[in-house]
Short mmCIF file of C-alpha atoms and ligand atoms in Angstrom, two decimals:
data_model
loop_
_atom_site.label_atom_id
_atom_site.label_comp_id
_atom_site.label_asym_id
_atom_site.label_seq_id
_atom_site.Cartn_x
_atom_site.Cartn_y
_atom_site.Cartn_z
CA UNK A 9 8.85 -1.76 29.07
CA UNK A 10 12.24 -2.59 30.16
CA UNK A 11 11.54 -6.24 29.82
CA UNK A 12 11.44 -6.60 26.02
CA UNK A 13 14.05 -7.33 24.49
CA UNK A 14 14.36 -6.21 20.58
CA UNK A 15 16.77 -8.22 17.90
CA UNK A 16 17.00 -8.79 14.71
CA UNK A 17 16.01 -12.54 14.22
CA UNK A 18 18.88 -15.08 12.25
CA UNK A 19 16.81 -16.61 9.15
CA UNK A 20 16.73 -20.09 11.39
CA UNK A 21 13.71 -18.34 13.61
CA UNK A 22 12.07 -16.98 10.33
CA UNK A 23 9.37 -19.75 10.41
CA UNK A 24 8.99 -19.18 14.45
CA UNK A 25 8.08 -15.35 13.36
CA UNK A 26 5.53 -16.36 10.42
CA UNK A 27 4.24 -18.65 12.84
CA UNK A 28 3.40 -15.97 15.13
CA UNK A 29 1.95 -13.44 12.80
CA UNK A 30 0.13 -16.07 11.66
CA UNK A 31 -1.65 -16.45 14.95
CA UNK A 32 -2.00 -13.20 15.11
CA UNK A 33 -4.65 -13.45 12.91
CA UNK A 34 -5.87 -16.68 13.68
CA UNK A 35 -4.38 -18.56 10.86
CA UNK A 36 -2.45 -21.93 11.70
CA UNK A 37 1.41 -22.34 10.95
CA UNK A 38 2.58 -22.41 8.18
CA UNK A 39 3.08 -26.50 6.65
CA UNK A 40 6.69 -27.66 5.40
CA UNK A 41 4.85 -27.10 2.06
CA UNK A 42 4.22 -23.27 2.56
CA UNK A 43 7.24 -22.76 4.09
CA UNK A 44 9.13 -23.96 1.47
CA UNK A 45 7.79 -21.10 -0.52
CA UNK A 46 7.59 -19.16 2.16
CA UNK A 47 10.85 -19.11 3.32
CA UNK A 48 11.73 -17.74 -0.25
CA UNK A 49 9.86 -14.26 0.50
CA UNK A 50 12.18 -12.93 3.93
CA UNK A 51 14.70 -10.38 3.01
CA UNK A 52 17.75 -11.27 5.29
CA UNK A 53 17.91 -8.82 8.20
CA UNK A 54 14.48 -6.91 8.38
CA UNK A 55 12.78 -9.53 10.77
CA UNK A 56 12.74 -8.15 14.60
CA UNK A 57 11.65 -10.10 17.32
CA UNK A 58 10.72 -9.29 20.45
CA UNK A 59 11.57 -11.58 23.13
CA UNK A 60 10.21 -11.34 26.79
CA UNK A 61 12.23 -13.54 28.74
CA UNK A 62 13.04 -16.50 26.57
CA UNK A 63 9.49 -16.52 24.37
CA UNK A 64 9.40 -14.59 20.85
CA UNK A 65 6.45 -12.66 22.13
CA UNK A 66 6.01 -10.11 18.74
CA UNK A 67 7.72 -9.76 15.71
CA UNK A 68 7.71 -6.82 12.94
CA UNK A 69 9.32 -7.05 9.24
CA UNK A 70 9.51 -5.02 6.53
CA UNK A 71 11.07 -5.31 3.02
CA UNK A 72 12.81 -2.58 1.21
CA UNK A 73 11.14 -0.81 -1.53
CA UNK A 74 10.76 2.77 -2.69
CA UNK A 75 7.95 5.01 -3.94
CA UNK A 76 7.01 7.31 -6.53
CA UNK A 77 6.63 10.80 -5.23
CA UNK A 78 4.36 13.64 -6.97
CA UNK A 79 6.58 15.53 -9.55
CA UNK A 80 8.60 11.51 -10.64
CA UNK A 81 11.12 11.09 -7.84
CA UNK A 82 11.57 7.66 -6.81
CA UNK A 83 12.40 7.74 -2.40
CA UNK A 84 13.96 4.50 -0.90
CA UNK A 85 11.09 3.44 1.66
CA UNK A 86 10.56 0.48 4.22
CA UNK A 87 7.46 -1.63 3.04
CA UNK A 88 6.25 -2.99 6.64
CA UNK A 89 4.32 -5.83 7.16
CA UNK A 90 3.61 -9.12 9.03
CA UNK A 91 3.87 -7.75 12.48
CA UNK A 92 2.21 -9.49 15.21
CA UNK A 93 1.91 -9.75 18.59
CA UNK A 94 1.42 -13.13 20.98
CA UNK A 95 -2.33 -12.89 21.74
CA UNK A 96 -1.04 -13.74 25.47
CA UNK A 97 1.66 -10.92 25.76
CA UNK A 98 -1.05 -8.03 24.48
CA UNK A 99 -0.72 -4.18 25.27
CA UNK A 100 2.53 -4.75 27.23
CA UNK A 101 3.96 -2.18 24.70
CA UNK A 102 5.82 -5.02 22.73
CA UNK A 103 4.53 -3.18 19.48
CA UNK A 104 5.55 -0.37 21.03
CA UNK A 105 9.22 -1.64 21.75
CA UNK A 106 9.48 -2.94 17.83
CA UNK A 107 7.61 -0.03 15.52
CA UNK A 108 10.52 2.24 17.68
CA UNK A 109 12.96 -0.05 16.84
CA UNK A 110 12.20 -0.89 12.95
CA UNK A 111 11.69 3.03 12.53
CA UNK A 112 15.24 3.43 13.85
CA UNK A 113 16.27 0.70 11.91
CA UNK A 114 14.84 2.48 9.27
CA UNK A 115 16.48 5.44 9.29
CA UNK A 116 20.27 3.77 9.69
CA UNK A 117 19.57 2.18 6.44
CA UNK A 118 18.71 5.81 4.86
CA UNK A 119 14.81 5.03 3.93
CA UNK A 120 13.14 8.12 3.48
CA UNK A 121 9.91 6.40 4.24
CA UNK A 122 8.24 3.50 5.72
CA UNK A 123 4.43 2.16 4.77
CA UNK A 124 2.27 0.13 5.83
CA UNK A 125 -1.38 -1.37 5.09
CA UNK A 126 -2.58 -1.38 9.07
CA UNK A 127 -5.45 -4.06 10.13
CA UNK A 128 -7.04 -1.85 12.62
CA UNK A 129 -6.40 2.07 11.66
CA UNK A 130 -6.32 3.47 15.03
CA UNK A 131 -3.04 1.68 15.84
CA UNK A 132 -0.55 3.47 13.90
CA UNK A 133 -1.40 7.08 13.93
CA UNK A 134 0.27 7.24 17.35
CA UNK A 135 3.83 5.84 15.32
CA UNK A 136 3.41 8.48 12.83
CA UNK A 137 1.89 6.61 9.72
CA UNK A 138 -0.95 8.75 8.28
CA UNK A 139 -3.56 7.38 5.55
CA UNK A 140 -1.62 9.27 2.16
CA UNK A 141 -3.40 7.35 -0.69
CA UNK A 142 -7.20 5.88 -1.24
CA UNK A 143 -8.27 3.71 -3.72
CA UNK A 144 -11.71 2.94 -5.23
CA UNK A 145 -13.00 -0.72 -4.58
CA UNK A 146 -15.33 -0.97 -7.53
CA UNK A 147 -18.05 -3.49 -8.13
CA UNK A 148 -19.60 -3.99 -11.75
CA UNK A 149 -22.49 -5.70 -12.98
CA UNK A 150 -21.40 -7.25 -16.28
CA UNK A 151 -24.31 -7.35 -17.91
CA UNK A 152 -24.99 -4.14 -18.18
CA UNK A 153 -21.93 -2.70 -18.71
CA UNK A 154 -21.18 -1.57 -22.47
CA UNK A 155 -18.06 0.55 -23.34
CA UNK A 156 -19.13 3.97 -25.23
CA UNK A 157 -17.93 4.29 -28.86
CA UNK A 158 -15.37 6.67 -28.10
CA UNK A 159 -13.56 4.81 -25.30
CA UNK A 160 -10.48 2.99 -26.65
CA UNK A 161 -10.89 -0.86 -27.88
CA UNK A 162 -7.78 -1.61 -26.64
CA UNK A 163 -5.18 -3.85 -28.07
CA UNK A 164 -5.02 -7.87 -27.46
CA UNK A 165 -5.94 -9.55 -24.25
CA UNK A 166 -4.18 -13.05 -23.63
CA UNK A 167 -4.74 -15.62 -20.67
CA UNK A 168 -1.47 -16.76 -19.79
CA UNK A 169 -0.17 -19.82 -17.88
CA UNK A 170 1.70 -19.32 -14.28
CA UNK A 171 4.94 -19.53 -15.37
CA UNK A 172 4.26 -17.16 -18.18
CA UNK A 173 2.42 -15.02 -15.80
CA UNK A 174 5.66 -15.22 -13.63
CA UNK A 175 8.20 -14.21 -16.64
CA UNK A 176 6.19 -11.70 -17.56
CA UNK A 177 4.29 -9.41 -14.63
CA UNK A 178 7.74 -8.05 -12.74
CA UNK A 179 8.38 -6.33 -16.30
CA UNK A 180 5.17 -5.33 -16.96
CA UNK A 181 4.63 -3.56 -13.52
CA UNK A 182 7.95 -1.75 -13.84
CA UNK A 183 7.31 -0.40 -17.38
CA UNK A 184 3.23 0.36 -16.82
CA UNK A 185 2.47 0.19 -13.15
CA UNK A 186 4.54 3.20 -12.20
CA UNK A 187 3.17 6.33 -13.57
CA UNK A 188 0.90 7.37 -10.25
CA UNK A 189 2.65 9.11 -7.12
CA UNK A 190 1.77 6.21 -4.27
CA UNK A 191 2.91 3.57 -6.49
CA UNK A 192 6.23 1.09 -5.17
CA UNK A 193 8.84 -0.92 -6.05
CA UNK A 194 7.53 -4.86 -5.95
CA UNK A 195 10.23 -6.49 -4.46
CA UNK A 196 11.59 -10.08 -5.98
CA UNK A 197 9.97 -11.36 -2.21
CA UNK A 198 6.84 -9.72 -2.82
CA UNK A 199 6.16 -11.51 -6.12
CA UNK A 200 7.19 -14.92 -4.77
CA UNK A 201 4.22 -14.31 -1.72
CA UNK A 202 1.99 -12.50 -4.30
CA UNK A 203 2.36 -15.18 -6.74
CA UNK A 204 5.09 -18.10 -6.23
CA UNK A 205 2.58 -18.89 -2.92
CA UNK A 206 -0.97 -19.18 -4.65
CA UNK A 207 0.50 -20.91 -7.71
CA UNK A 208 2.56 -23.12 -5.83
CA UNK A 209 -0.87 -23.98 -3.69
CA UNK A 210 -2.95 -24.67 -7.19
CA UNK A 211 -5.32 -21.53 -5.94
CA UNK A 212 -7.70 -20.73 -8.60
CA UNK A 213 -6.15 -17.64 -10.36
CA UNK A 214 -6.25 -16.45 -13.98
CA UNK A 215 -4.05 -14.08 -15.35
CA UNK A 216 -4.64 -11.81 -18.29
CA UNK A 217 -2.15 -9.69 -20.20
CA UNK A 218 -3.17 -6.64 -22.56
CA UNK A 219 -0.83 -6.05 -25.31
CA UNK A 220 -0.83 -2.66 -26.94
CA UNK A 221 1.67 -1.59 -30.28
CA UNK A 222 4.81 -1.76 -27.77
CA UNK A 223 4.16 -5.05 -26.35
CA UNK A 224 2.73 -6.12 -23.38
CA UNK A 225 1.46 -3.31 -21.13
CA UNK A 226 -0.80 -4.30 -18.17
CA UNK A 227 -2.34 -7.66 -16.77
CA UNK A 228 -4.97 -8.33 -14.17
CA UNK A 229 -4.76 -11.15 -11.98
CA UNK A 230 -8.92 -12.23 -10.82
CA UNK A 231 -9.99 -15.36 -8.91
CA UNK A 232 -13.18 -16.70 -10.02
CA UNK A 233 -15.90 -18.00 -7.94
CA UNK A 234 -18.32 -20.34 -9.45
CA UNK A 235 -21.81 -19.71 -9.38
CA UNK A 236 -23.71 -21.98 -6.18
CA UNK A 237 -26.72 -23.50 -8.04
CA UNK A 238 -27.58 -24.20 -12.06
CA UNK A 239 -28.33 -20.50 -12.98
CA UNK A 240 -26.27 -18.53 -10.70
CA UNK A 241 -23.80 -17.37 -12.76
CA UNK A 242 -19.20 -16.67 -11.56
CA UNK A 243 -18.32 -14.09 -9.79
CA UNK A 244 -14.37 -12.39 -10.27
CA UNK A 245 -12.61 -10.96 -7.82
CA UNK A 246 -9.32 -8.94 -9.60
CA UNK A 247 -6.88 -8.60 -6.75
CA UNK A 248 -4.21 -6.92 -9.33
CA UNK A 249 -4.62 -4.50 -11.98
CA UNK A 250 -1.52 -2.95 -13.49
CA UNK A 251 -2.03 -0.31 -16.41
CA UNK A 252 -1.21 3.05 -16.70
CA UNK A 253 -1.77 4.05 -20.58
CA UNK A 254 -5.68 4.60 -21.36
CA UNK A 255 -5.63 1.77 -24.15
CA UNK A 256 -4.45 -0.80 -21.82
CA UNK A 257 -6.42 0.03 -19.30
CA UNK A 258 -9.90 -0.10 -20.98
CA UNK A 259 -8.51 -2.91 -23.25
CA UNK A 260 -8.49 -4.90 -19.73
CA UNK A 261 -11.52 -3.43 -18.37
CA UNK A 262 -13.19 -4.22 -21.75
CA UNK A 263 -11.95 -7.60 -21.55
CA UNK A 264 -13.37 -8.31 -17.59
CA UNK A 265 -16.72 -7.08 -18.36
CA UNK A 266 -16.92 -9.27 -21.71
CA UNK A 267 -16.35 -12.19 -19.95
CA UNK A 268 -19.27 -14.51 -20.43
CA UNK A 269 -21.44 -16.13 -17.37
CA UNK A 270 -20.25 -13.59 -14.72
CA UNK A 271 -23.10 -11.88 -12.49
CA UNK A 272 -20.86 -9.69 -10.67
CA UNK A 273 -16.96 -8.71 -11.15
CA UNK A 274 -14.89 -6.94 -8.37
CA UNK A 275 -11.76 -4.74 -8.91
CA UNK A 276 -10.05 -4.81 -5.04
CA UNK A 277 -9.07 -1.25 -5.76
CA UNK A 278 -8.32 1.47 -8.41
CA UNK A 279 -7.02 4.68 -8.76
CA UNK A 280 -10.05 7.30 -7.01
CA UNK A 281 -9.99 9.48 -10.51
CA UNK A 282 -10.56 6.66 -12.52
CA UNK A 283 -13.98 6.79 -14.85
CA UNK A 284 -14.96 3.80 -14.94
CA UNK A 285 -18.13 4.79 -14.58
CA UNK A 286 -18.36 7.77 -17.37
CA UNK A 287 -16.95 5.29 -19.61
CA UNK A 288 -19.85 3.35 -19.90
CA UNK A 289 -23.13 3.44 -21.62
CA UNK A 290 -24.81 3.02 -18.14
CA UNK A 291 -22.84 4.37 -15.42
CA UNK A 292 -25.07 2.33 -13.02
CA UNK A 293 -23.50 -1.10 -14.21
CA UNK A 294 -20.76 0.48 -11.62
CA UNK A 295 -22.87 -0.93 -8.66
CA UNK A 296 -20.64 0.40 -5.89
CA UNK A 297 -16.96 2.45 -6.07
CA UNK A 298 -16.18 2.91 -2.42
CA UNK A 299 -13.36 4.97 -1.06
CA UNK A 300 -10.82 2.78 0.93
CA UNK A 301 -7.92 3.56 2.84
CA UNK A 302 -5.08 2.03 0.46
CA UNK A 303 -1.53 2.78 1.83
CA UNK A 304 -0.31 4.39 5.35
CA UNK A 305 2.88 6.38 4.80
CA UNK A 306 5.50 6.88 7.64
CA UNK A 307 7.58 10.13 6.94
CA UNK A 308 11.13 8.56 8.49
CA UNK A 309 13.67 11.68 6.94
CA UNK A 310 11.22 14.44 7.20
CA UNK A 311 13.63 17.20 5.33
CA UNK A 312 14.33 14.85 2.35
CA UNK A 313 11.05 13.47 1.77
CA UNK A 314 10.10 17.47 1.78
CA UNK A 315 13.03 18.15 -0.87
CA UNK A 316 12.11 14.93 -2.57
CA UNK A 317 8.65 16.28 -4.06
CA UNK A 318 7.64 18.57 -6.59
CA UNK A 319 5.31 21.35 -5.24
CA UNK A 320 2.53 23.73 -6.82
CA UNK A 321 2.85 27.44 -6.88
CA UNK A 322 2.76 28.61 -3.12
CA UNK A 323 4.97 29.40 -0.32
CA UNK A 324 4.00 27.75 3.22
CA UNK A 325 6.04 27.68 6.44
CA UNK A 326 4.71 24.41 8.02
CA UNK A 327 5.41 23.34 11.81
CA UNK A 328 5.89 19.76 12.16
CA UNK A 329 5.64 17.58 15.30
CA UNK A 330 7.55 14.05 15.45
CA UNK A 331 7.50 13.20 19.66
CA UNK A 332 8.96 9.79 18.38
CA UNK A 333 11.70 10.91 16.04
CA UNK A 334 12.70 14.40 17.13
CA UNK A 335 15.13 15.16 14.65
CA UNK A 336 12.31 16.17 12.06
CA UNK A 337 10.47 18.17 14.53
CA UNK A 338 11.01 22.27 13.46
CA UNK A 339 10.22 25.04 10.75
CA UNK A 340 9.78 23.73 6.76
CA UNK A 341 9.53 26.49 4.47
CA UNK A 342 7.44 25.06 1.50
CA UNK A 343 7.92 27.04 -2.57
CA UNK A 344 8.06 25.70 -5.83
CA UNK A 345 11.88 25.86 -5.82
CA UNK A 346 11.83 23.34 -2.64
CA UNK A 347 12.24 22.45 0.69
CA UNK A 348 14.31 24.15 3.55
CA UNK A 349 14.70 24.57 6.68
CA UNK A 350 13.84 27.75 8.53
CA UNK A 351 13.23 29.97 11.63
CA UNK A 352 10.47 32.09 10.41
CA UNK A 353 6.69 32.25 12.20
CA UNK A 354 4.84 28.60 10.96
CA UNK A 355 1.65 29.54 8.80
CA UNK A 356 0.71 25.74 9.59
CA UNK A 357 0.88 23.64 12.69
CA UNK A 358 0.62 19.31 12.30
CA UNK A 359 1.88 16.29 13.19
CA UNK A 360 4.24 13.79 11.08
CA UNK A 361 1.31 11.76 10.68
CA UNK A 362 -0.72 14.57 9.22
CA UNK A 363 1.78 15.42 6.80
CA UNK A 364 2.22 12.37 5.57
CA UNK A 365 -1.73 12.49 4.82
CA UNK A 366 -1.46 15.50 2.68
CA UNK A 367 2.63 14.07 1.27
CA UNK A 368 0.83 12.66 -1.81
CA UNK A 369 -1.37 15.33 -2.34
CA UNK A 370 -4.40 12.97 -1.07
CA UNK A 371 -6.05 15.25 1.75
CA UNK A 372 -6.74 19.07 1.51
CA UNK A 373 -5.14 21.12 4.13
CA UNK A 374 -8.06 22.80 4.43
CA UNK A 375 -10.22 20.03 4.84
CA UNK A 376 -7.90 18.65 7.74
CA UNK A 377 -8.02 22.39 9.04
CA UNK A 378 -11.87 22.33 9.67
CA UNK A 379 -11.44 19.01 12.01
CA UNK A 380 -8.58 20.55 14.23
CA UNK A 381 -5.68 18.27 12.41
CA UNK A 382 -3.84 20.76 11.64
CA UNK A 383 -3.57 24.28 13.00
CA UNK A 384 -3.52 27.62 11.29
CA UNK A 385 -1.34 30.23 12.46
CA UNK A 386 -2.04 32.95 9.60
CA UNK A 387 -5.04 32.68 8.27
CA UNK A 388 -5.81 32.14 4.70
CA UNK A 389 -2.41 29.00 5.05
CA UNK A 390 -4.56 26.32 4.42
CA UNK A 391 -5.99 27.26 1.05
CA UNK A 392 -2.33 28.16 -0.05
CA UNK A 393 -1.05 24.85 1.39
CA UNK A 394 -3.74 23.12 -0.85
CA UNK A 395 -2.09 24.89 -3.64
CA UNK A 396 1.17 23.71 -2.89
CA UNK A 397 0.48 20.07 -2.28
CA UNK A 398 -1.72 19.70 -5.59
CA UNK A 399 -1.37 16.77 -7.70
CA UNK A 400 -2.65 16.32 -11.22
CA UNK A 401 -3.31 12.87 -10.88
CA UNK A 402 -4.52 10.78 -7.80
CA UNK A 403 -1.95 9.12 -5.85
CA UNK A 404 -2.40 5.55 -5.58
CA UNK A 405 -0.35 2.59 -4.50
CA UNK A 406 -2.45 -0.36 -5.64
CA UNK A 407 0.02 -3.31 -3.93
CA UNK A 408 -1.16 -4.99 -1.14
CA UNK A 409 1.81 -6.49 1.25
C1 COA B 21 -2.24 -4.96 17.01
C2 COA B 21 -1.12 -5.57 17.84
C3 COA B 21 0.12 -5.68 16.96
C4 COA B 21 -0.87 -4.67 19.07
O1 COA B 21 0.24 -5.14 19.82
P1 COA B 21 0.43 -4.78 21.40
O2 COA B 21 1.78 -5.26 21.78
O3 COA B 21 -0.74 -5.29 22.16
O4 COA B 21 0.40 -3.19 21.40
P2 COA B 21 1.10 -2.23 22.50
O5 COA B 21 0.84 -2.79 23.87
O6 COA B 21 2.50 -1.96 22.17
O7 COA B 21 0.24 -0.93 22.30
C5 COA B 21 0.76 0.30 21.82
C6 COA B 21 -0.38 1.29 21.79
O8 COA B 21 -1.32 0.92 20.78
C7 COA B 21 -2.62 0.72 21.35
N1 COA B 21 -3.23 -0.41 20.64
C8 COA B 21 -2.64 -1.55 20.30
N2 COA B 21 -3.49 -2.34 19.67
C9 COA B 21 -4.65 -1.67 19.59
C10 COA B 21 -5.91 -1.97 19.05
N3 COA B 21 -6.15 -3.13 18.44
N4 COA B 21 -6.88 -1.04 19.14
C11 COA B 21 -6.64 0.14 19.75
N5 COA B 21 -5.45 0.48 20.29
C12 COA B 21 -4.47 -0.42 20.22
C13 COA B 21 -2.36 0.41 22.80
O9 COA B 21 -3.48 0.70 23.60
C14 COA B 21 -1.18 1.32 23.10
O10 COA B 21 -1.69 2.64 23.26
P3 COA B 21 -0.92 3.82 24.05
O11 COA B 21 0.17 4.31 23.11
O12 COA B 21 -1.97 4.82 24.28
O13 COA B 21 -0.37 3.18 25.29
C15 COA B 21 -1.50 -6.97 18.32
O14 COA B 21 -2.67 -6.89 19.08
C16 COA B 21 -1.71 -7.97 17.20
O15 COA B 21 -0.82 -8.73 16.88
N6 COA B 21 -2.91 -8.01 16.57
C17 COA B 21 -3.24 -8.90 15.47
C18 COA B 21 -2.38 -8.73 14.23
C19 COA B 21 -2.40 -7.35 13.61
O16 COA B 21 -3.42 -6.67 13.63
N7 COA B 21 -1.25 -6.97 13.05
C20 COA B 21 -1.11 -5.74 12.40
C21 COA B 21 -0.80 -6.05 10.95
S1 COA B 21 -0.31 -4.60 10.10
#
């Protein structure tokens, strides 16, 4: 709508914008207290605001990060998040007016990609973000959970106080929370919002750190809730969980299932291939592992996100369909040696937002194929495209922003 009016906002209306995401989802503005923290977590210049008239009526930021891509690249990408819209200026288009405008913005800046973690799922497929990783929500019963004798024991386990938690986590995360495609940079903002906030605010958070022959190599941050009444025993809710090596990780799983007086421990969400499960004596002490959408992936540069990945051994000419950013609509042919452009027939017809669904390697072509997402032109594509767009491991991102 020709009304809106998109800027970038100057750090002094910062607060203004928190204010109204806040809102958004009917949480109160933010105290001098939080802000003070708060304040700390705004990259300069990645805040739009949308004004109609004289009133901030929506506002859209993003922080910049990057991601691991199947085969080890690392791709610049926008990490998108608090954006909001006055409950009073609703489907005007001012979301409209500002995911155009950050995904421009985007693109000047020479991110590859943008992501996102939407509230409501049907909203962004129309902007070209398509689900690309899922991650397993898993619920244990600690009781019966035993490790089998031939899972690793793991090295030491320490609790560690905030500001040890603080020195410490940024490191670990870069040196064992990056082996999985899906997985991003943690900006110095994200930490202080992750971390800075809910210390600063005396919430009720442990933090645990594994360490292994090398030193420290994954923690897992949990928040306890006490049981209600005399025999009701805690219940954790881990809300971070960075390991990649097998000994750390079942070093800190070991650890959160030995941890006395618990009824019931919650892991917000690990990798999908993880087996948790099959590493226990009674694979039913894993109550629940639900499949859950985990990070939306917008592809911004469609040719170098293409070039950026490493690809199985098949050759696919895919058709790809960006209404909002033309300039990666056309031919990709697909090998082992790459990503090009071409004029030859497409084997495949889809969207951006479908592409970015099978980018990781999460969703089979094939599968997408049988519920009209994506088109074949010459039969037999699909299978080959699930070739191409294998992955040994699950993608997973496993930061929540
Ligand atoms: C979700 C929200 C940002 C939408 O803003 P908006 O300005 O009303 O959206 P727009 O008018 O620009 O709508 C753009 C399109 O999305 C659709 N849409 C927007 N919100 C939708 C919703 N909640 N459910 C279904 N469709 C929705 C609109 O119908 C419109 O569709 P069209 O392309 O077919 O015309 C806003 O309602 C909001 O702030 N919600 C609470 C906070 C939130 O969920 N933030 C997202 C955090 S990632």
């Amino acid at each position: 709508m020709s009304d809106i009016e998109i800027r970038t906002l100057a750090d002094t209306e910062w607060r203004e914008s928190l204010a109204l995401f806040r809102a958004a989802l009917h949480v109160t503005p933010p105290t001098d207290e939080q802000w003070a923290v708060g304040s700390r977590s705004y990259e300069p210049g990645r805040t739009l605001g949308a004004f109609c008239g004289d009133t901030l009526a929506g506002t859209a930021f993003a922080w910049s990060s990057d991601l691991l891509v199947p085969g080890g690249a690392v791709v610049p990408m926008a990490a998108v998040t608090r954006v909001g819209v006055r409950s009073d200026f609703r489907r005007r288009g001012v979301l409209r007016e500002l995911m155009r405008r950050q995904l421009a913005d985007v693109a000047d800046r020479g991110e590859v990609l943008a992501a996102l973690r939407p509230t409501e799922p049907v909203i962004y497929g129309r902007f070209g973000y398509g689900q690309a990783t899922r991650g397993a929500k898993t619920v244990a019963a600690p009781r019966n959970a035993v490790l089998r004798p031939e899972v690793s024991s793991g090295g030491r386990v320490r609790l560690v106080t905030p500001a040890e938690a603080l020195a410490v986590m940024p490191g670990i995360y870069e040196r064992a929370g990056r082996s999985r495609p899906g997985t991003m940079a943690r900006p110095s903002y994200w930490w202080t919002v992750a971390y800075e906030r809910a210390f600063a605010a005396d919430e009720h958070i442990i933090v645990a750190v594994h360490s292994g022959p090398t030193g420290d190599d994954g923690y897992l941050m949990y928040r306890p809730t006490p049981g209600a009444l005399p025999g009701t025993n805690a219940t954790l809710a881990v809300d971070d969980f960075v390991a990649a090596a097998p000994d750390a990780v079942y070093g800190l799983w070991r650890f959160l299932l030995g941890v006395d007086l618990v009824d019931e421990v919650t892991v917000w969400t690990r990798p999908t291939d993880e087996p948790i499960a099959e590493a226990l004596t009674d694979p039913r002490a894993i109550t629940s592992a639900e499949h859950r959408s985990d990070l939306w992936l917008r592809l911004v540069d469609v040719p170098k996100a293409l070039a950026a990945r490493e690809y199985g051994p098949a050759t696919v000419v895919l058709e790809v369909e960006d209404p909002l950013l033309p300039s990666n609509s056309g031919i990709y042919r697909l090998t082992p040696d790459g990503a090009t452009r071409t004029t030859a027939t497409p084997d495949l017809s889809l969207g951006v937002d479908v592409l970015a669904m099978l980018y990781l390697g999460t969703w089979r072509a094939g599968a997408l194929t049988t519920i009209g997402r994506i088109r074949e032109l010459t039969p037999g594509a699909a299978a080959k495209a699930d070739t191409l767009f294998a992955v040994p491991q699950a993608a997973w991102c496993g930061t929540f922003f």
